[in-house]
PDB file of C-alpha atoms and ligand atoms in Angstrom:
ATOM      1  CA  UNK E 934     -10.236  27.785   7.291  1.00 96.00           C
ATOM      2  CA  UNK E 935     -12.307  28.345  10.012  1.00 98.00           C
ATOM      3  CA  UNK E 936     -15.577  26.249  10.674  1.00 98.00           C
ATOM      4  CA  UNK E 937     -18.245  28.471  12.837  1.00 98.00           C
ATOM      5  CA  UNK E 938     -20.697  25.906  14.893  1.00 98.00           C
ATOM      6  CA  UNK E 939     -24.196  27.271  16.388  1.00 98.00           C
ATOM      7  CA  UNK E 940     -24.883  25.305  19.802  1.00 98.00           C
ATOM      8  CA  UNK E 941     -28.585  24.546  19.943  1.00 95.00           C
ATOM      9  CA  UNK E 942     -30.542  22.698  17.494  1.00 95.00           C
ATOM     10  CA  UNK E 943     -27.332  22.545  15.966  1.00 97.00           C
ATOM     11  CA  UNK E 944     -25.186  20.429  18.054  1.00 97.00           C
ATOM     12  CA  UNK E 945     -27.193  20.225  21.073  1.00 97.00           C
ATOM     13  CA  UNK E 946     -30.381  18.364  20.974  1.00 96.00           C
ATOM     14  CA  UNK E 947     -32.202  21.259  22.737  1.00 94.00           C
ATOM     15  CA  UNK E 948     -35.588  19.765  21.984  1.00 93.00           C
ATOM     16  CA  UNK E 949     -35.168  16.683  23.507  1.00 95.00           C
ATOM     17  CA  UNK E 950     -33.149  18.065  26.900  1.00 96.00           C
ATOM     18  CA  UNK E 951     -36.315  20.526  27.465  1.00 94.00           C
ATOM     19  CA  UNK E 952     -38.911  17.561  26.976  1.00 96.00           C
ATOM     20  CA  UNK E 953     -36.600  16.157  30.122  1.00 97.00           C
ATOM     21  CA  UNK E 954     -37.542  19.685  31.969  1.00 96.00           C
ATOM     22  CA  UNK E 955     -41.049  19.444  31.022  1.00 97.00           C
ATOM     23  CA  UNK E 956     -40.774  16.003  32.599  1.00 97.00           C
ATOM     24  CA  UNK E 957     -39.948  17.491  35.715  1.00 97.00           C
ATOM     25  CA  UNK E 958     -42.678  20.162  36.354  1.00 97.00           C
ATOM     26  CA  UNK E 959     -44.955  17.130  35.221  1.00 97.00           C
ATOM     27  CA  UNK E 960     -44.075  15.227  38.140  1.00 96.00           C
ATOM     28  CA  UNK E 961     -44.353  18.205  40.131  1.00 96.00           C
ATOM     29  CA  UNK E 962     -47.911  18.649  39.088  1.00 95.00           C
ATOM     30  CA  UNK E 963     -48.004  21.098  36.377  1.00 97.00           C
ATOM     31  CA  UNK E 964     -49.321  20.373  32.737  1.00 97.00           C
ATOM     32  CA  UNK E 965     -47.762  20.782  29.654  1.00 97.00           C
ATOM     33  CA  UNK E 966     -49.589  23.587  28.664  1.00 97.00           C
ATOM     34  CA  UNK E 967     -48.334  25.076  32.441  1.00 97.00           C
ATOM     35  CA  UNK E 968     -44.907  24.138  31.443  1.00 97.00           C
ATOM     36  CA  UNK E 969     -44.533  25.472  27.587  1.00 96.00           C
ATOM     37  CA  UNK E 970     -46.726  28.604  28.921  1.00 96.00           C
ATOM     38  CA  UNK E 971     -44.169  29.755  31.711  1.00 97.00           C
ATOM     39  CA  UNK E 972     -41.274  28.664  29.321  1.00 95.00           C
ATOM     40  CA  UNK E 973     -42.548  31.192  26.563  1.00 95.00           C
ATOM     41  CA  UNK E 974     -43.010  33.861  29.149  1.00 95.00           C
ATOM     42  CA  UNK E 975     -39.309  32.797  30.542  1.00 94.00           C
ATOM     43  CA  UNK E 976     -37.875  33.441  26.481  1.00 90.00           C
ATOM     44  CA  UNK E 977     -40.372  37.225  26.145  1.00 92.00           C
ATOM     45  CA  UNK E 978     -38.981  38.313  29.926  1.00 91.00           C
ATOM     46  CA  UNK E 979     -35.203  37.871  29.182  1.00 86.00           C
ATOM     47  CA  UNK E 980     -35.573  36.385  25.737  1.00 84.00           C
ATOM     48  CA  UNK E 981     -33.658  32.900  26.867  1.00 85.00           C
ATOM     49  CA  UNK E 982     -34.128  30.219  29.340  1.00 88.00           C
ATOM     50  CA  UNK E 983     -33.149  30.352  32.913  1.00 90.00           C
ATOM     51  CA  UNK E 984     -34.012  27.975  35.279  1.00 92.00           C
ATOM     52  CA  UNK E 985     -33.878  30.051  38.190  1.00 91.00           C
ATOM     53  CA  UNK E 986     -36.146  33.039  36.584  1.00 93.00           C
ATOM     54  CA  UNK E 987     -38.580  29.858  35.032  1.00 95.00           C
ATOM     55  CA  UNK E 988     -38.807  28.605  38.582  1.00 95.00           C
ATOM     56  CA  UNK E 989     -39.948  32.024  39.603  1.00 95.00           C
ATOM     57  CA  UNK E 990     -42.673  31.937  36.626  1.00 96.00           C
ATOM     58  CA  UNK E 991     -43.947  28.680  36.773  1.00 96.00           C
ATOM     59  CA  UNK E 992     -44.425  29.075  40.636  1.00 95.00           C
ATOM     60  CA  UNK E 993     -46.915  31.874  40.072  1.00 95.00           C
ATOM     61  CA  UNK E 994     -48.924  29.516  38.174  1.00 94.00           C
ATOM     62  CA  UNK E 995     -48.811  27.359  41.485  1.00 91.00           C
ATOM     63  CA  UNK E 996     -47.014  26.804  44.109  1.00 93.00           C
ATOM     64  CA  UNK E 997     -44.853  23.967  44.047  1.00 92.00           C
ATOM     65  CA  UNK E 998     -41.850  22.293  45.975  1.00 94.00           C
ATOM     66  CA  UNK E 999     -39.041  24.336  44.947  1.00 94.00           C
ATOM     67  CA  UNK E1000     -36.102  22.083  45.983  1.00 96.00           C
ATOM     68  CA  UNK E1001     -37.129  19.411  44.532  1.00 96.00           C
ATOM     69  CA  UNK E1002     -37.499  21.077  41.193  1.00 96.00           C
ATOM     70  CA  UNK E1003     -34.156  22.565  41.434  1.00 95.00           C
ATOM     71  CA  UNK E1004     -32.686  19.008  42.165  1.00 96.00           C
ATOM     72  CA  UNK E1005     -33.925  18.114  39.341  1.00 96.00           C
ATOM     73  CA  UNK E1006     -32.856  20.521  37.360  1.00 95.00           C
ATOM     74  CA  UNK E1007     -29.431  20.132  38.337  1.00 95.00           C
ATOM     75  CA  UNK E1008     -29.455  16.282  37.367  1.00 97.00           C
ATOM     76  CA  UNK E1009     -30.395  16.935  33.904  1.00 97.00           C
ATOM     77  CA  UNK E1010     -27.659  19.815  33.661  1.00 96.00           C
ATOM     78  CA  UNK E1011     -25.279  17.521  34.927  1.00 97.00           C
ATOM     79  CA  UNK E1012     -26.501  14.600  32.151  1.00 98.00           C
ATOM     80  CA  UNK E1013     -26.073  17.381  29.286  1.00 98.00           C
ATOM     81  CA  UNK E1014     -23.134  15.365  27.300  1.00 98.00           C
ATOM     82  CA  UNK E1015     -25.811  13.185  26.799  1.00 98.00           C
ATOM     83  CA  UNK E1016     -27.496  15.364  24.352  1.00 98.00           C
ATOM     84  CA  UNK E1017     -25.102  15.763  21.773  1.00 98.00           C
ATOM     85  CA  UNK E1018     -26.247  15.086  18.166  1.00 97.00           C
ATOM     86  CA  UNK E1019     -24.115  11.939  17.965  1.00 96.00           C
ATOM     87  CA  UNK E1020     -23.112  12.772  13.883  1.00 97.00           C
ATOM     88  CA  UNK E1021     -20.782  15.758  15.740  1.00 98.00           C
ATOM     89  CA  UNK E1022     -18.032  13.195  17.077  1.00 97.00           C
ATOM     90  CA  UNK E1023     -18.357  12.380  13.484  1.00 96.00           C
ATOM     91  CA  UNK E1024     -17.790  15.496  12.139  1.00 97.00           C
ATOM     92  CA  UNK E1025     -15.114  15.951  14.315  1.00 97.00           C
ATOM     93  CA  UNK E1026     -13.028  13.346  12.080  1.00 96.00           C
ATOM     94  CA  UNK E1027     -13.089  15.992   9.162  1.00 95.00           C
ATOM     95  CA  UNK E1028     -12.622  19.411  11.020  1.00 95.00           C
ATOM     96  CA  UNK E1029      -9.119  19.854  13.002  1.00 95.00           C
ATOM     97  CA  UNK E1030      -9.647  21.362  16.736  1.00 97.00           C
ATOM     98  CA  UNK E1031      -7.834  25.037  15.408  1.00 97.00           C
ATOM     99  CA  UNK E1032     -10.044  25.356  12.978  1.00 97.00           C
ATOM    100  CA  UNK E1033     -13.547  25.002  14.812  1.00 98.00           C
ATOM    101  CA  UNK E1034     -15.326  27.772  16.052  1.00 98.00           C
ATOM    102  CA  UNK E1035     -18.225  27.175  18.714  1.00 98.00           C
ATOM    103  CA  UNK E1036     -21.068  30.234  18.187  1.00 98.00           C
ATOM    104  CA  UNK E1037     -23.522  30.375  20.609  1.00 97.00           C
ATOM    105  CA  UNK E1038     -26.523  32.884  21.247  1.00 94.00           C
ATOM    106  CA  UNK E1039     -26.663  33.384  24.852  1.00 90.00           C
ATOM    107  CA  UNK E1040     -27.839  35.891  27.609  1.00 82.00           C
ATOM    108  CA  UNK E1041     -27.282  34.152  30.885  1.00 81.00           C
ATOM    109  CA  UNK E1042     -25.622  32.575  32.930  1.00 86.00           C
ATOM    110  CA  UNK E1043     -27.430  29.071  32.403  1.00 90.00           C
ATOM    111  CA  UNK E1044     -25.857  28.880  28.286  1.00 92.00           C
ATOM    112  CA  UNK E1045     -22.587  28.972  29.866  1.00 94.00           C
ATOM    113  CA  UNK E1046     -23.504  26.214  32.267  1.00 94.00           C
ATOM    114  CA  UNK E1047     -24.564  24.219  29.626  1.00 96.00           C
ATOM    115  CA  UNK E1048     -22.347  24.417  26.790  1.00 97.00           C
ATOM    116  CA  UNK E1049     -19.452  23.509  29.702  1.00 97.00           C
ATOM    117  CA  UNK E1050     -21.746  20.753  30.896  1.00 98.00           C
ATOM    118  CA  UNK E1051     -21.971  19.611  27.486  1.00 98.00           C
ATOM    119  CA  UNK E1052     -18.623  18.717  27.679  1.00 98.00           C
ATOM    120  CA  UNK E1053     -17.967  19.764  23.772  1.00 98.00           C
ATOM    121  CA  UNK E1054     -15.551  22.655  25.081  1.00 98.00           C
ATOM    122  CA  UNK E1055     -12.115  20.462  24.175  1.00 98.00           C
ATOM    123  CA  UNK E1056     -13.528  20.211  20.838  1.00 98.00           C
ATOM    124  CA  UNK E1057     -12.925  24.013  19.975  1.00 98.00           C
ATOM    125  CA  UNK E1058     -10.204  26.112  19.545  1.00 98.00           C
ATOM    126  CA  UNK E1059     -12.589  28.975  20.385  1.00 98.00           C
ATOM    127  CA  UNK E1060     -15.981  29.595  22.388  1.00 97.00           C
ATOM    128  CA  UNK E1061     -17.863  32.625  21.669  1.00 97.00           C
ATOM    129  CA  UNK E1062     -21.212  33.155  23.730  1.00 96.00           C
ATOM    130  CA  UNK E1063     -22.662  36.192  22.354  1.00 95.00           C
ATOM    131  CA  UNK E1064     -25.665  38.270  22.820  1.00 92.00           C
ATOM    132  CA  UNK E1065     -25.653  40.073  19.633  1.00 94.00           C
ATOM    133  CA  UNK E1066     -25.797  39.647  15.606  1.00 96.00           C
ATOM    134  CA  UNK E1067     -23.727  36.865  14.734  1.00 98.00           C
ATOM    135  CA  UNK E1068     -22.688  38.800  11.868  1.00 98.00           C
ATOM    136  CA  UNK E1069     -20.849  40.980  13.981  1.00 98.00           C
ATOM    137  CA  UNK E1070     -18.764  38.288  15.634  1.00 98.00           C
ATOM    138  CA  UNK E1071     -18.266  36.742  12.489  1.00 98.00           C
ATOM    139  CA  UNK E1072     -17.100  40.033  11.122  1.00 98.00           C
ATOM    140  CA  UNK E1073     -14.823  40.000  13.855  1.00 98.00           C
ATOM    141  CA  UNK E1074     -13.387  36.655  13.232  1.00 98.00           C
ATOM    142  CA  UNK E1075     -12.829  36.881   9.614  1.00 97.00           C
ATOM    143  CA  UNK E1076     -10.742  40.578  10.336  1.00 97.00           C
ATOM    144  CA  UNK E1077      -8.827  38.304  13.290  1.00 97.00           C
ATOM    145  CA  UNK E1078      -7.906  35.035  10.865  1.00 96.00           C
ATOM    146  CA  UNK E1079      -8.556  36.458   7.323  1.00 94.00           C
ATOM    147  CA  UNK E1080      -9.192  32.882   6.439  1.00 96.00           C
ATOM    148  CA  UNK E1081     -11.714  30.997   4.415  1.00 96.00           C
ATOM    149  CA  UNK E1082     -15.190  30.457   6.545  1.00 98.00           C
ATOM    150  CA  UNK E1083     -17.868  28.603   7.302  1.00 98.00           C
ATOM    151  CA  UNK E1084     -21.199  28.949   9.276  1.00 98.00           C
ATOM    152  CA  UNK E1085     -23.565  25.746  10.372  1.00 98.00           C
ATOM    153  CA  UNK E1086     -26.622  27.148  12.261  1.00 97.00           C
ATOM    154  CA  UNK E1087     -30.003  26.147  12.142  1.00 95.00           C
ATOM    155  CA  UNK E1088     -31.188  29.532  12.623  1.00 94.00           C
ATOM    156  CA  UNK E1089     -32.908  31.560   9.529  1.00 95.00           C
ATOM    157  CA  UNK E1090     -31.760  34.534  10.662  1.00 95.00           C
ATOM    158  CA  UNK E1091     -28.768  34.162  11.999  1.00 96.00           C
ATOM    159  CA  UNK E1092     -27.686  32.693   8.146  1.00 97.00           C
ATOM    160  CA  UNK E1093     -29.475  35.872   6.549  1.00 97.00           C
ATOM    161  CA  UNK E1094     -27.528  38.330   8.124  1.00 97.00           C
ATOM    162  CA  UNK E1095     -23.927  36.977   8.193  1.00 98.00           C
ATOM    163  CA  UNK E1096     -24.667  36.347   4.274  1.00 98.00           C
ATOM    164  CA  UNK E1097     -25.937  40.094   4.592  1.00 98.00           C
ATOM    165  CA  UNK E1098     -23.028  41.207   5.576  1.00 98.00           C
ATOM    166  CA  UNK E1099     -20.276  38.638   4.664  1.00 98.00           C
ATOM    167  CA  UNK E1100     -21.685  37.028   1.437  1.00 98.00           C
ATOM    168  CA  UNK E1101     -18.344  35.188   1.072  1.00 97.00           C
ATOM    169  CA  UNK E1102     -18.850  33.250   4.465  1.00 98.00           C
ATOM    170  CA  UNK E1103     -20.061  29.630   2.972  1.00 97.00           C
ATOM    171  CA  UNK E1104     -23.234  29.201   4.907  1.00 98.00           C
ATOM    172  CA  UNK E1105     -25.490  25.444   5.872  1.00 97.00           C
ATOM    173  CA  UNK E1106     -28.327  25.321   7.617  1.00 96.00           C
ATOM    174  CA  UNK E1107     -29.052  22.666   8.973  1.00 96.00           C
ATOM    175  CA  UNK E1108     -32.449  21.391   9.746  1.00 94.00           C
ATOM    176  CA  UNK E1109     -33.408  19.012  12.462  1.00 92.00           C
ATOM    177  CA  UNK E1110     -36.217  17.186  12.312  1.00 86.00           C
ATOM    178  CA  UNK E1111     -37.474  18.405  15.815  1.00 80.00           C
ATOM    179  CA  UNK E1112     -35.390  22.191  15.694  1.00 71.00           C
ATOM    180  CA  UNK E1113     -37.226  24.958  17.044  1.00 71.00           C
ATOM    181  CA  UNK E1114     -36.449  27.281  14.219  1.00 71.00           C
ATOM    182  CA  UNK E1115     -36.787  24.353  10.964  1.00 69.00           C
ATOM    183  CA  UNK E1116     -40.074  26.816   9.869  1.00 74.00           C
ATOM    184  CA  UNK E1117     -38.200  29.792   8.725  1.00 80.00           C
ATOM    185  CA  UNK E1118     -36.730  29.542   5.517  1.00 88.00           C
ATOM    186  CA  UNK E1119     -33.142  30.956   4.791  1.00 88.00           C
ATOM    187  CA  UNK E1120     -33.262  32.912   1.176  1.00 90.00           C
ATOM    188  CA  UNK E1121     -29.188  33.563   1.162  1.00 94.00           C
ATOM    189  CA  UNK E1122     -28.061  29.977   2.741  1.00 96.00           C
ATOM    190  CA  UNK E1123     -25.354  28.245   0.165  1.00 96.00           C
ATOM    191  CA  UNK E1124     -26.400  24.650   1.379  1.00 96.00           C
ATOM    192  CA  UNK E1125     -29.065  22.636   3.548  1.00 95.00           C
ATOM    193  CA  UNK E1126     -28.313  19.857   5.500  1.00 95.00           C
ATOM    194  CA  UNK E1127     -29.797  17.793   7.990  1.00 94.00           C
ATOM    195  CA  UNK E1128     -27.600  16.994   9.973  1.00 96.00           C
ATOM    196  CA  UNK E1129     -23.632  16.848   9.898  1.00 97.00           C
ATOM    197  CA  UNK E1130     -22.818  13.613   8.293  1.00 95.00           C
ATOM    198  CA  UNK E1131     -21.488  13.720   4.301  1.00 91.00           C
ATOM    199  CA  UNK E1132     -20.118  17.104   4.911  1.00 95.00           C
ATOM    200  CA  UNK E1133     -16.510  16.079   4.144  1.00 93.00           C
ATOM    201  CA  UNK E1134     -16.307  16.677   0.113  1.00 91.00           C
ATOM    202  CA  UNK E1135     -18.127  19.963   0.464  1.00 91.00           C
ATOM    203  CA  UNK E1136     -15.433  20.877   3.028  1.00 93.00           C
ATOM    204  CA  UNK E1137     -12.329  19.786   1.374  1.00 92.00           C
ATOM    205  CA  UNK E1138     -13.176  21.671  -1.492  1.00 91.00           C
ATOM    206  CA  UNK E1139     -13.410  24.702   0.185  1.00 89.00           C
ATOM    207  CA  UNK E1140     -10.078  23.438   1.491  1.00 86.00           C
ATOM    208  CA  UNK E1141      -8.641  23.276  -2.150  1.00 73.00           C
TER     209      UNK E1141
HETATM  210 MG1   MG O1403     -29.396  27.176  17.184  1.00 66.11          MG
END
């Protein structure tokens, strides 16, 4: 069996880490409406976030002491094993290294850095940062293992169209209470969760 982990939202407390970069560009003067404004113009331009390309952005609104935001920056990316979603250690006492997956949606640079910050890369027998339809790299992983799987992701659409294409891939979404996609409602998903405690019957039987 393999078990396929999304990063953010799922694992990664995303939410809280970019209330820590909002932090930031408050002390530097901008507002929060500044901040979430450049940060949604950062996610149209190159549909993710990029600290280097939000600099550029947010310093149109105003210019601002660029070093000292960067500095920043870099502190929180090196504090980013701090913002682990403490029930995955947990999990981790159920799932065997060879059998998890990590499945990450991911354009620059920057995901890279922080999934390695992170520090969850021992954790994983595999890490796949990908910039295209999950189903096609879980496609790719069933044809390469040919073994039982399953998908935790807290994205909609992600779930959708892997049980689109793969409708035997066992599917949770899981919903955070402060997730940035907990709006969208999955109509294929086999389970809901919350977060990744209690998972261990559910598993095991898949298992049998
Ligand atoms: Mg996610």
């Amino acid at each position: 069996m393999k078990i396929i982990l999304d990063f953010d939202d799922t694992i990664f407390n995303t939410f809280r880490v970019m209330q820590e970069f909002r932090k930031i560009f408050n002390r530097l003067g901008f507002t929060d409406d500044e901040f979430w404004s450049a940060y949604q113009q950062c996610k149209n331009n190159i549909n993710d976030f990029n600290p280097d390309i939000f600099l550029d952005i947010i310093g149109k609104i105003r210019p601002c002491d660029k070093n000292k935001a960067k500095e920043g920056m870099q502190n929180l990316t090196e504090k980013f094993s701090n913002y682990i979603f403490s029930d995955f250690f947990c999990f981790l006492n159920i799932a065997k290294k060879e059998e998890l997956i990590l499945l990450s949606h991911g354009l620059s640079d920057f995901q890279k850095n922080k999934i390695e910050k992170s520090g969850i890369i021992p954790y994983f027998s595999e890490v796949i940062i990908t910039s295209r339809d999950k189903a096609e790299d879980i496609e790719e992983i069933k044809n390469k293992y040919n073994e039982k799987l399953i998908f935790i992701e807290d994205k909609a659409e992600s779930i959708d169209s892997v049980k689109k294409r793969l409708p035997e891939v066992t599917t949770m979404k899981i919903i955070r209470p402060q997730g940035r996609h907990i709006e969208r409602k999955s109509e294929l998903t086999n389970y809901i969760i919350q977060d990744l405690f209690r998972l261990e019957d559910i598993i095991n039987n898949l298992r049998d």
